[in-house]
């Protein structure tokens, strides 16, 4: 088929993976610094409504930038890595004044 043809419903499949992910939301003036500590991608130029996949402390994540002033991020990871992800994020945030609740 040529590149201009459209896919019909018989040519693809969709699978809902939303229940396989957990989300951790971080926000604040130093949130970008927390993300940068564990992330291999340069995020300084990314703004609100940008989203990217990367590895955060060895765990594959999807990071969605909700706000950029102040910074607010949703970090999505496989649910089975949720506890490890939370540990890495809170550990990275300690030097910026994070106090566990």
Short mmCIF file of C-alpha atoms in Angstrom, two decimals:
data_model
loop_
_atom_site.label_atom_id
_atom_site.label_comp_id
_atom_site.label_asym_id
_atom_site.label_seq_id
_atom_site.Cartn_x
_atom_site.Cartn_y
_atom_site.Cartn_z
CA UNK A 1 0.00 0.00 0.00
CA UNK A 2 1.13 3.55 -0.54
CA UNK A 3 2.05 5.83 2.34
CA UNK A 4 -1.08 7.96 1.87
CA UNK A 5 -3.55 5.16 2.59
CA UNK A 6 -5.30 5.12 5.95
CA UNK A 7 -5.38 2.18 8.28
CA UNK A 8 -8.69 0.41 8.51
CA UNK A 9 -9.93 -1.16 11.72
CA UNK A 10 -8.82 -4.58 10.51
CA UNK A 11 -5.18 -3.43 10.22
CA UNK A 12 -4.38 -2.62 13.82
CA UNK A 13 -5.24 -3.48 17.41
CA UNK A 14 -5.40 -1.42 20.58
CA UNK A 15 -4.81 -2.66 24.10
CA UNK A 16 -5.71 -0.65 27.20
CA UNK A 17 -2.67 -0.60 29.49
CA UNK A 18 -3.89 2.09 31.87
CA UNK A 19 -4.36 -0.30 34.79
CA UNK A 20 -0.78 -1.55 34.46
CA UNK A 21 0.73 1.79 35.49
CA UNK A 22 1.00 3.66 38.73
CA UNK A 23 1.47 7.42 38.97
CA UNK A 24 3.49 9.47 41.41
CA UNK A 25 3.01 13.23 41.30
CA UNK A 26 5.73 15.58 42.44
CA UNK A 27 5.55 19.35 42.52
CA UNK A 28 7.41 22.39 43.77
CA UNK A 29 10.18 24.75 42.87
CA UNK A 30 12.80 21.98 43.10
CA UNK A 31 10.77 19.21 41.43
CA UNK A 32 12.75 19.52 38.20
CA UNK A 33 15.98 19.02 40.16
CA UNK A 34 14.57 15.83 41.70
CA UNK A 35 13.69 14.50 38.24
CA UNK A 36 17.09 15.49 36.84
CA UNK A 37 18.89 13.51 39.57
CA UNK A 38 17.57 10.20 38.28
CA UNK A 39 16.83 10.97 34.64
CA UNK A 40 19.16 10.65 31.65
CA UNK A 41 17.34 13.14 29.43
CA UNK A 42 17.85 16.92 29.51
CA UNK A 43 14.53 18.35 30.64
CA UNK A 44 15.45 22.02 31.15
CA UNK A 45 13.79 23.11 27.89
CA UNK A 46 10.62 21.03 28.27
CA UNK A 47 7.42 22.86 29.16
CA UNK A 48 3.85 22.26 30.28
CA UNK A 49 2.05 19.51 28.28
CA UNK A 50 5.33 17.88 27.22
CA UNK A 51 5.72 14.19 27.93
CA UNK A 52 8.65 11.83 27.49
CA UNK A 53 9.73 8.29 28.20
CA UNK A 54 13.05 7.67 29.91
CA UNK A 55 14.78 5.63 32.58
CA UNK A 56 14.65 6.94 36.15
CA UNK A 57 17.12 5.19 38.47
CA UNK A 58 17.05 2.12 36.24
CA UNK A 59 13.23 1.98 35.99
CA UNK A 60 11.44 2.75 32.72
CA UNK A 61 9.04 5.65 33.27
CA UNK A 62 6.85 8.09 31.40
CA UNK A 63 7.08 11.66 32.71
CA UNK A 64 4.25 14.10 31.98
CA UNK A 65 4.84 17.79 32.70
CA UNK A 66 1.59 19.11 34.17
CA UNK A 67 2.79 22.62 35.08
CA UNK A 68 6.05 24.47 34.60
CA UNK A 69 5.59 27.31 37.07
CA UNK A 70 5.81 25.90 39.70
CA UNK A 71 6.94 22.56 38.37
CA UNK A 72 4.51 19.65 38.62
CA UNK A 73 5.16 16.21 37.13
CA UNK A 74 3.30 12.92 36.90
CA UNK A 75 5.71 10.01 36.79
CA UNK A 76 4.14 6.81 35.44
CA UNK A 77 5.77 3.43 35.93
CA UNK A 78 4.68 -0.18 35.87
CA UNK A 79 2.73 -0.90 39.04
CA UNK A 80 5.18 -3.59 40.06
CA UNK A 81 7.91 -0.89 40.21
CA UNK A 82 5.75 1.62 42.12
CA UNK A 83 7.31 1.12 45.52
CA UNK A 84 10.87 1.22 44.15
CA UNK A 85 10.04 4.34 42.13
CA UNK A 86 8.57 6.05 45.19
CA UNK A 87 11.69 5.18 47.19
CA UNK A 88 14.02 6.61 44.51
CA UNK A 89 11.98 9.79 44.14
CA UNK A 90 11.74 10.48 47.86
CA UNK A 91 15.45 9.67 48.31
CA UNK A 92 16.31 12.12 45.52
CA UNK A 93 14.11 14.77 47.14
CA UNK A 94 15.69 14.61 50.61
CA UNK A 95 18.42 17.15 49.86
CA UNK A 96 15.75 19.63 48.74
CA UNK A 97 13.91 19.48 52.06
CA UNK A 98 11.42 16.66 51.46
CA UNK A 99 9.95 15.26 54.65
CA UNK A 100 7.97 12.02 54.38
CA UNK A 101 4.37 12.00 55.43
#
